[in-house]
Short mmCIF file of C-alpha atoms and ligand atoms in Angstrom, two decimals:
data_model
loop_
_atom_site.label_atom_id
_atom_site.label_comp_id
_atom_site.label_asym_id
_atom_site.label_seq_id
_atom_site.Cartn_x
_atom_site.Cartn_y
_atom_site.Cartn_z
CA UNK N 1 16.27 -2.26 -5.80
CA UNK N 2 16.42 1.38 -6.82
CA UNK N 3 16.36 4.00 -4.06
CA UNK N 4 15.43 7.59 -4.88
CA UNK N 5 15.89 10.24 -2.18
CA UNK N 6 13.61 13.15 -2.95
CA UNK N 7 13.91 16.64 -1.53
CA UNK N 8 10.55 16.45 0.22
CA UNK N 9 7.18 14.72 0.45
CA UNK N 10 5.72 16.68 -2.46
CA UNK N 11 8.50 15.64 -4.82
CA UNK N 12 8.22 12.04 -3.63
CA UNK N 13 4.50 12.01 -4.46
CA UNK N 14 4.99 13.65 -7.84
CA UNK N 15 7.67 11.19 -8.95
CA UNK N 16 5.72 8.16 -7.76
CA UNK N 17 2.49 9.33 -9.40
CA UNK N 18 4.27 9.50 -12.74
CA UNK N 19 5.07 5.79 -12.60
CA UNK N 20 1.37 5.02 -12.14
CA UNK N 21 0.27 7.49 -14.81
CA UNK N 22 2.81 6.01 -17.23
CA UNK N 23 1.54 2.50 -16.56
CA UNK N 24 -2.08 3.54 -17.21
CA UNK N 25 -1.08 5.34 -20.40
CA UNK N 26 0.87 2.35 -21.73
CA UNK N 27 -1.70 -0.21 -20.60
CA UNK N 28 -5.14 1.39 -20.11
CA UNK N 29 -6.62 -1.78 -18.57
CA UNK N 30 -3.72 -2.34 -16.18
CA UNK N 31 -4.09 -3.76 -12.66
CA UNK N 32 -2.87 -1.39 -9.96
CA UNK N 33 -2.11 -2.61 -6.47
CA UNK N 34 -3.00 0.16 -4.03
CA UNK N 35 -2.12 1.00 -0.45
CA UNK N 36 -3.57 3.05 2.38
CA UNK N 37 -2.02 4.99 5.27
CA UNK N 38 -1.07 8.64 5.40
CA UNK N 39 1.95 8.20 3.10
CA UNK N 40 0.18 7.68 -0.25
CA UNK N 41 -2.41 10.45 0.23
CA UNK N 42 -0.28 13.01 -1.64
CA UNK N 43 0.32 10.62 -4.52
CA UNK N 44 -3.41 10.03 -4.86
CA UNK N 45 -3.93 13.81 -4.94
CA UNK N 46 -1.43 14.02 -7.80
CA UNK N 47 -3.31 11.33 -9.72
CA UNK N 48 -6.63 13.14 -9.16
CA UNK N 49 -5.04 16.34 -10.44
CA UNK N 50 -3.72 14.55 -13.53
CA UNK N 51 -7.20 13.13 -14.11
CA UNK N 52 -8.78 16.61 -13.80
CA UNK N 53 -6.30 17.87 -16.37
CA UNK N 54 -7.28 14.99 -18.73
CA UNK N 55 -3.77 13.57 -18.56
CA UNK N 56 -4.84 10.14 -17.34
CA UNK N 57 -7.94 8.02 -17.92
CA UNK N 58 -8.96 5.43 -15.31
CA UNK N 59 -12.00 4.09 -17.17
CA UNK N 60 -10.49 0.66 -17.82
CA UNK N 61 -8.14 0.47 -14.83
CA UNK N 62 -8.60 -2.31 -12.27
CA UNK N 63 -7.34 -2.13 -8.71
CA UNK N 64 -6.64 -4.43 -5.79
CA UNK N 65 -5.91 -3.08 -2.35
CA UNK N 66 -3.45 -4.66 0.01
CA UNK N 67 -5.50 -5.02 3.15
CA UNK N 68 -8.50 -4.20 5.32
CA UNK N 69 -9.29 -4.12 9.02
CA UNK N 70 -11.33 -7.06 10.29
CA UNK N 71 -14.70 -5.93 11.59
CA UNK N 72 -14.94 -2.60 9.74
CA UNK N 73 -17.45 -2.24 6.92
CA UNK N 74 -16.79 -0.10 3.86
CA UNK N 75 -18.91 2.76 5.17
CA UNK N 76 -16.91 3.04 8.42
CA UNK N 77 -14.72 6.10 7.92
CA UNK N 78 -11.67 4.21 9.26
CA UNK N 79 -12.02 1.30 6.86
CA UNK N 80 -9.59 1.08 3.99
CA UNK N 81 -12.48 0.85 1.50
CA UNK N 82 -13.73 4.20 2.76
CA UNK N 83 -10.18 5.61 2.57
CA UNK N 84 -9.82 4.55 -1.06
CA UNK N 85 -13.20 5.95 -2.09
CA UNK N 86 -12.54 9.19 -0.27
CA UNK N 87 -8.93 9.73 -1.38
CA UNK N 88 -9.06 8.42 -4.93
CA UNK N 89 -11.97 6.48 -6.41
CA UNK N 90 -14.67 9.13 -5.83
CA UNK N 91 -12.59 11.70 -7.71
CA UNK N 92 -11.66 9.81 -10.89
CA UNK N 93 -13.50 7.96 -13.65
CA UNK N 94 -12.77 4.48 -12.37
CA UNK N 95 -15.55 1.89 -12.46
CA UNK N 96 -15.96 1.01 -8.77
CA UNK N 97 -16.82 -2.55 -9.80
CA UNK N 98 -13.22 -2.83 -10.94
CA UNK N 99 -11.88 -1.86 -7.50
CA UNK N 100 -11.19 -4.53 -4.91
CA UNK N 101 -10.59 -4.32 -1.18
CA UNK N 102 -10.85 -7.36 1.12
CA UNK N 103 -14.21 -7.52 2.91
CA UNK N 104 -13.49 -6.94 6.59
CA UNK N 105 -17.00 -7.92 7.63
CA UNK N 106 -17.16 -11.28 5.82
CA UNK N 107 -18.76 -13.93 8.06
CA UNK N 108 -15.85 -16.28 7.37
CA UNK N 109 -12.62 -14.29 7.22
CA UNK N 110 -10.49 -17.27 6.15
CA UNK N 111 -12.83 -17.91 3.20
CA UNK N 112 -12.66 -14.20 2.34
CA UNK N 113 -8.85 -14.43 2.22
CA UNK N 114 -9.06 -17.36 -0.17
CA UNK N 115 -11.57 -15.51 -2.33
CA UNK N 116 -9.33 -12.42 -2.39
CA UNK N 117 -6.26 -14.42 -3.38
CA UNK N 118 -8.32 -15.79 -6.30
CA UNK N 119 -9.45 -12.30 -7.28
CA UNK N 120 -5.83 -11.13 -7.57
CA UNK N 121 -4.87 -14.25 -9.53
CA UNK N 122 -7.90 -14.00 -11.84
CA UNK N 123 -6.91 -10.47 -12.81
CA UNK N 124 -3.67 -11.85 -14.19
CA UNK N 125 -1.53 -10.37 -11.44
CA UNK N 126 -0.67 -6.82 -10.45
CA UNK N 127 1.17 -4.60 -12.93
CA UNK N 128 2.35 -1.97 -10.42
CA UNK N 129 2.02 -2.37 -6.67
CA UNK N 130 2.18 0.63 -4.36
CA UNK N 131 3.44 0.07 -0.80
CA UNK N 132 3.87 2.14 2.32
CA UNK N 133 5.86 0.79 5.24
CA UNK N 134 5.08 0.48 8.93
CA UNK N 135 7.50 1.81 11.55
CA UNK N 136 8.42 -1.82 12.27
CA UNK N 137 9.04 -2.70 8.61
CA UNK N 138 5.66 -4.21 7.88
CA UNK N 139 4.25 -4.05 4.37
CA UNK N 140 0.47 -4.21 3.93
CA UNK N 141 -0.28 -5.83 7.30
CA UNK N 142 2.49 -8.44 7.13
CA UNK N 143 3.92 -7.90 10.58
CA UNK N 144 7.42 -8.94 11.70
CA UNK N 145 7.30 -12.70 12.31
CA UNK N 146 9.27 -15.94 11.96
CA UNK N 147 8.33 -16.85 8.37
CA UNK N 148 7.24 -14.78 5.40
CA UNK N 149 3.49 -15.41 4.97
CA UNK N 150 2.75 -16.40 1.40
CA UNK N 151 -0.91 -15.75 0.68
CA UNK N 152 -3.75 -13.46 1.75
CA UNK N 153 -4.42 -14.21 5.40
CA UNK N 154 -5.90 -12.97 8.67
CA UNK N 155 -3.32 -11.35 10.91
CA UNK N 156 -3.19 -10.30 14.57
CA UNK N 157 -1.78 -6.79 14.56
CA UNK N 158 1.24 -6.11 16.77
CA UNK N 159 1.07 -3.67 19.66
CA UNK N 160 3.40 -1.34 17.74
CA UNK N 161 0.98 -1.20 14.80
CA UNK N 162 -2.12 -0.91 17.01
CA UNK N 163 -0.51 2.07 18.73
CA UNK N 164 0.50 3.65 15.41
CA UNK N 165 -3.07 3.25 14.13
CA UNK N 166 -4.65 4.59 17.33
CA UNK N 167 -4.22 8.19 16.11
CA UNK N 168 -7.12 7.60 13.68
CA UNK N 169 -9.58 6.18 16.25
CA UNK N 170 -11.55 7.74 19.12
CA UNK N 171 -10.12 5.33 21.70
CA UNK N 172 -7.67 2.44 21.98
CA UNK N 173 -10.63 0.05 22.31
CA UNK N 174 -11.88 1.07 18.88
CA UNK N 175 -8.60 0.22 17.12
CA UNK N 176 -9.00 -3.09 15.26
CA UNK N 177 -6.70 -5.83 16.50
CA UNK N 178 -6.99 -8.01 13.39
CA UNK N 179 -6.79 -7.43 9.67
CA UNK N 180 -6.93 -9.24 6.34
CA UNK N 181 -3.81 -8.75 4.27
CA UNK N 182 -2.25 -9.91 1.05
CA UNK N 183 0.70 -12.16 1.84
CA UNK N 184 4.30 -11.43 1.02
CA UNK N 185 4.07 -13.99 -1.79
CA UNK N 186 1.03 -12.21 -3.24
CA UNK N 187 2.87 -8.88 -3.13
CA UNK N 188 6.11 -10.28 -4.59
CA UNK N 189 4.22 -11.54 -7.66
CA UNK N 190 3.58 -7.94 -8.78
CA UNK N 191 5.54 -7.05 -11.90
CA UNK N 192 6.70 -3.72 -10.51
CA UNK N 193 6.71 -2.40 -6.94
CA UNK N 194 6.90 1.21 -5.72
CA UNK N 195 7.43 1.81 -2.00
CA UNK N 196 7.03 5.24 -0.41
CA UNK N 197 8.26 6.43 2.97
CA UNK N 198 8.57 9.86 4.50
CA UNK N 199 9.48 11.30 7.87
CA UNK N 200 12.16 10.59 10.44
CA UNK N 201 10.10 7.80 12.06
CA UNK N 202 10.71 5.63 9.00
CA UNK N 203 14.48 6.20 8.75
CA UNK N 204 15.60 3.13 10.70
CA UNK N 205 13.20 0.74 9.02
CA UNK N 206 14.19 2.07 5.58
CA UNK N 207 17.84 1.52 6.47
CA UNK N 208 17.06 -2.04 7.63
CA UNK N 209 15.04 -2.68 4.47
CA UNK N 210 17.84 -1.55 2.17
CA UNK N 211 20.93 -2.74 4.06
CA UNK N 212 19.89 -5.14 6.82
CA UNK N 213 19.50 -8.91 6.61
CA UNK N 214 16.63 -10.25 4.50
CA UNK N 215 14.41 -11.55 7.25
CA UNK N 216 10.69 -11.86 8.09
CA UNK N 217 11.54 -9.78 11.16
CA UNK N 218 11.76 -6.85 8.72
CA UNK N 219 9.12 -7.90 6.20
CA UNK N 220 10.01 -5.18 3.65
CA UNK N 221 13.58 -6.54 3.41
CA UNK N 222 12.34 -9.28 1.05
CA UNK N 223 11.76 -6.62 -1.58
CA UNK N 224 15.50 -6.74 -2.29
CA UNK N 225 14.86 -10.07 -4.02
CA UNK N 226 12.27 -8.58 -6.39
CA UNK N 227 13.61 -7.58 -9.83
CA UNK N 228 11.78 -4.26 -10.16
CA UNK N 229 11.41 -2.24 -6.96
CA UNK N 230 11.78 1.52 -6.58
CA UNK N 231 11.81 3.04 -3.11
CA UNK N 232 11.06 6.76 -2.92
CA UNK N 233 11.99 8.40 0.37
CA UNK N 234 12.13 12.00 1.46
CA UNK N 235 15.32 13.37 3.05
CA UNK N 236 14.17 12.41 6.55
CA UNK N 237 13.24 8.81 5.82
CA UNK N 238 16.42 8.45 3.77
CA UNK N 239 18.66 10.11 6.36
CA UNK N 240 20.49 6.94 7.48
CA UNK N 241 21.12 5.75 3.92
CA UNK N 242 23.53 8.59 3.27
CA UNK N 243 25.88 8.00 6.19
C1 GLP K 1 -0.90 0.47 7.79
C2 GLP K 1 -1.14 -0.11 6.39
C3 GLP K 1 0.14 -0.16 5.60
C4 GLP K 1 0.84 1.19 5.65
C5 GLP K 1 1.15 1.53 7.08
C6 GLP K 1 1.92 2.83 7.22
O1 GLP K 1 -0.31 -0.47 8.61
N1 GLP K 1 -1.70 -1.41 6.48
O2 GLP K 1 -0.16 -0.53 4.27
O3 GLP K 1 2.01 1.13 4.90
O4 GLP K 1 -0.09 1.64 7.76
O5 GLP K 1 1.07 3.91 7.40
P1 GLP K 1 1.50 5.43 7.24
O6 GLP K 1 1.67 5.66 5.78
O7 GLP K 1 0.34 6.19 7.81
O8 GLP K 1 2.76 5.61 8.00
#
């Protein structure tokens, strides 16, 4: 695992965006694994800027997102499909048919998880996977638990995550309590993984991820067993690593 401490959020986003731009340049029809949350917004802005400057071409790129809230349709402005369209896909020349997000309104959520797992497999796997991290160490929506979940599955969100997500919703009652998420096994199959974290709130979980025991209680800790992971943190998120 490579850890890069950047001077600030802007530098973190710039450095991470270059890894994605390089992948697209080397392999124009690559499969990108994408993430939501406030952390990757700046990196998506960088990619849009590179596209506007004709430095990167998304016309053959395929994408798979990590997760989606159960019960929210793609036109709900809090859904992850909406987030992706709004922050990235609507601003670049990607073919939306090549973009995949789990369907949070599928009648049978378990069947949707199976379908999604097949979609990822049928694309030949993810070339570069982007990850954020929850305050409690979750990646995608793989919450702290007793065993690492392998495949795409339906998850009950923890109170910690529901509270962290509440800032985006009008009331606590509106915050989804369930989600569909790629499993840890699905994520670990990616050839390359890039994790981003910024802000003091992430400092402890980044420390636990890098130095703590490898345990499903800190889901991101498993990334230490992956052969090609780069973690970009700003000074605040990386503060405990330096002591
Ligand atoms: C949600 C997403 C995660 C993301 C996390 C952190 O839980 N499912 O993929 O990493 O939020 O969000 P933020 O970047 O806003 O801190």
